[in-house]
Amino acid sequence: MVNTLGFTEKIPVSKHLKELKDRVVQTAIVVGFFFGVCFYFIEILLGWLEDPLPKQWAQLTFITPTEPFFTNMKVAFMGSLFISMPLILYHFWMFISPGLKVKEKKITFMFVFFGTLFFVFGGTFCYFLVVPLALKFLFNYGVQYWQMQVTIGFYFSFIVKLILAFAFAFQTPLIMVLLTKFGVINTIKMRMYRKWAFLGSFALAAILTPPDIVTQLLLGIPLYALYEFGVLVSTFFEDPKQREQVLKQVQLEREMRKAKKEAQQAQKEAKKRKVKVKPQKKAV
């Protein structure tokens, strides 16, 4: 049983760690239960994941005796993770909620609902749009030179990792809202660093996806769109006073940089004038 901590209580670190352990154990039990359910109905999940395969590659093979077993384990874990995501988000929120105010605790349901919604939407987006396009590109690349044989281990690992990458990447707006709510980041700085967010989205896409430009674009573009959406939504959760304070600070920094630049320019011009002015000769 998890002991919920109060907002006004002074809690030692040991109790925080105990609560974290209890929540991790509860989550692991539920994930383990659904893992068993998914493993029992593994044929349904495998059939669902095999559906995007082009017909000419539909006959999968395996090259090691343990490959079918560990492949089923990976697929069953992915299924259990998807089913357990509402509980995972709930325990995550309840762990950090003692540090929030009473009004902020009321958004628990919204956090769990939208977190699950974005997670499922990211996986669905990947399955119905990204996976078919990625398979079509990858399976037709190089076949004029070599003969390809698709093994179950490589195929299902590719699909599972890709779907999970998209599902977790679609949590970006939710994370941005949380960080804004805690005052870690603000919408003013988010708008200032748009170009870095753009580059970061495609850098992250290159890490999470296979090394082909099509799949990276299919993740990078939605990631940046989610960043802009996160900026928009974070505006409604941001403290207006803090936003005004940050805006004044940014304007002051700009004015200081401008004044410094003008002073440096004036010094350069003064040096140029000194060089140009020649000393006058005394009359004999």
Short mmCIF file of N, CA and C in Angstrom, two decimals, residues 118 167-177 204 223 226-227 230:
data_model
loop_
_atom_site.label_atom_id
_atom_site.label_comp_id
_atom_site.label_asym_id
_atom_site.label_seq_id
_atom_site.Cartn_x
_atom_site.Cartn_y
_atom_site.Cartn_z
N PHE A 118 -1.80 11.00 -25.75
CA PHE A 118 -0.64 11.30 -26.60
C PHE A 118 0.21 10.05 -26.82
N ALA A 167 5.71 6.86 -29.53
CA ALA A 167 4.77 7.00 -28.41
C ALA A 167 5.36 7.88 -27.31
N PHE A 168 6.62 7.66 -26.96
CA PHE A 168 7.25 8.48 -25.92
C PHE A 168 7.56 9.89 -26.42
N ALA A 169 7.93 10.01 -27.70
CA ALA A 169 8.22 11.34 -28.24
C ALA A 169 6.99 12.23 -28.24
N PHE A 170 5.81 11.64 -28.35
CA PHE A 170 4.58 12.42 -28.36
C PHE A 170 4.18 12.89 -26.97
N GLN A 171 4.99 12.58 -25.96
CA GLN A 171 4.77 13.11 -24.61
C GLN A 171 5.39 14.51 -24.45
N THR A 172 6.01 15.02 -25.51
CA THR A 172 6.72 16.30 -25.42
C THR A 172 5.86 17.44 -24.89
N PRO A 173 4.64 17.67 -25.42
CA PRO A 173 3.83 18.78 -24.88
C PRO A 173 3.53 18.63 -23.40
N LEU A 174 3.28 17.41 -22.96
CA LEU A 174 2.97 17.16 -21.55
C LEU A 174 4.17 17.50 -20.67
N ILE A 175 5.35 17.11 -21.09
CA ILE A 175 6.57 17.40 -20.33
C ILE A 175 6.81 18.91 -20.28
N MET A 176 6.56 19.58 -21.40
CA MET A 176 6.75 21.03 -21.44
C MET A 176 5.78 21.74 -20.49
N VAL A 177 4.54 21.26 -20.44
CA VAL A 177 3.56 21.86 -19.53
C VAL A 177 3.98 21.66 -18.07
N LEU A 204 17.12 14.38 -32.30
CA LEU A 204 16.49 13.31 -31.53
C LEU A 204 15.88 12.26 -32.45
N LEU A 223 7.69 16.07 -34.17
CA LEU A 223 8.31 16.48 -32.92
C LEU A 223 8.35 18.00 -32.79
N LEU A 226 4.90 19.29 -32.24
CA LEU A 226 4.52 19.08 -30.84
C LEU A 226 5.18 20.11 -29.93
N TYR A 227 6.39 20.52 -30.27
CA TYR A 227 7.05 21.57 -29.49
C TYR A 227 6.26 22.87 -29.56
N GLY A 230 3.22 22.48 -27.58
CA GLY A 230 3.55 22.57 -26.16
C GLY A 230 3.74 24.00 -25.69
#
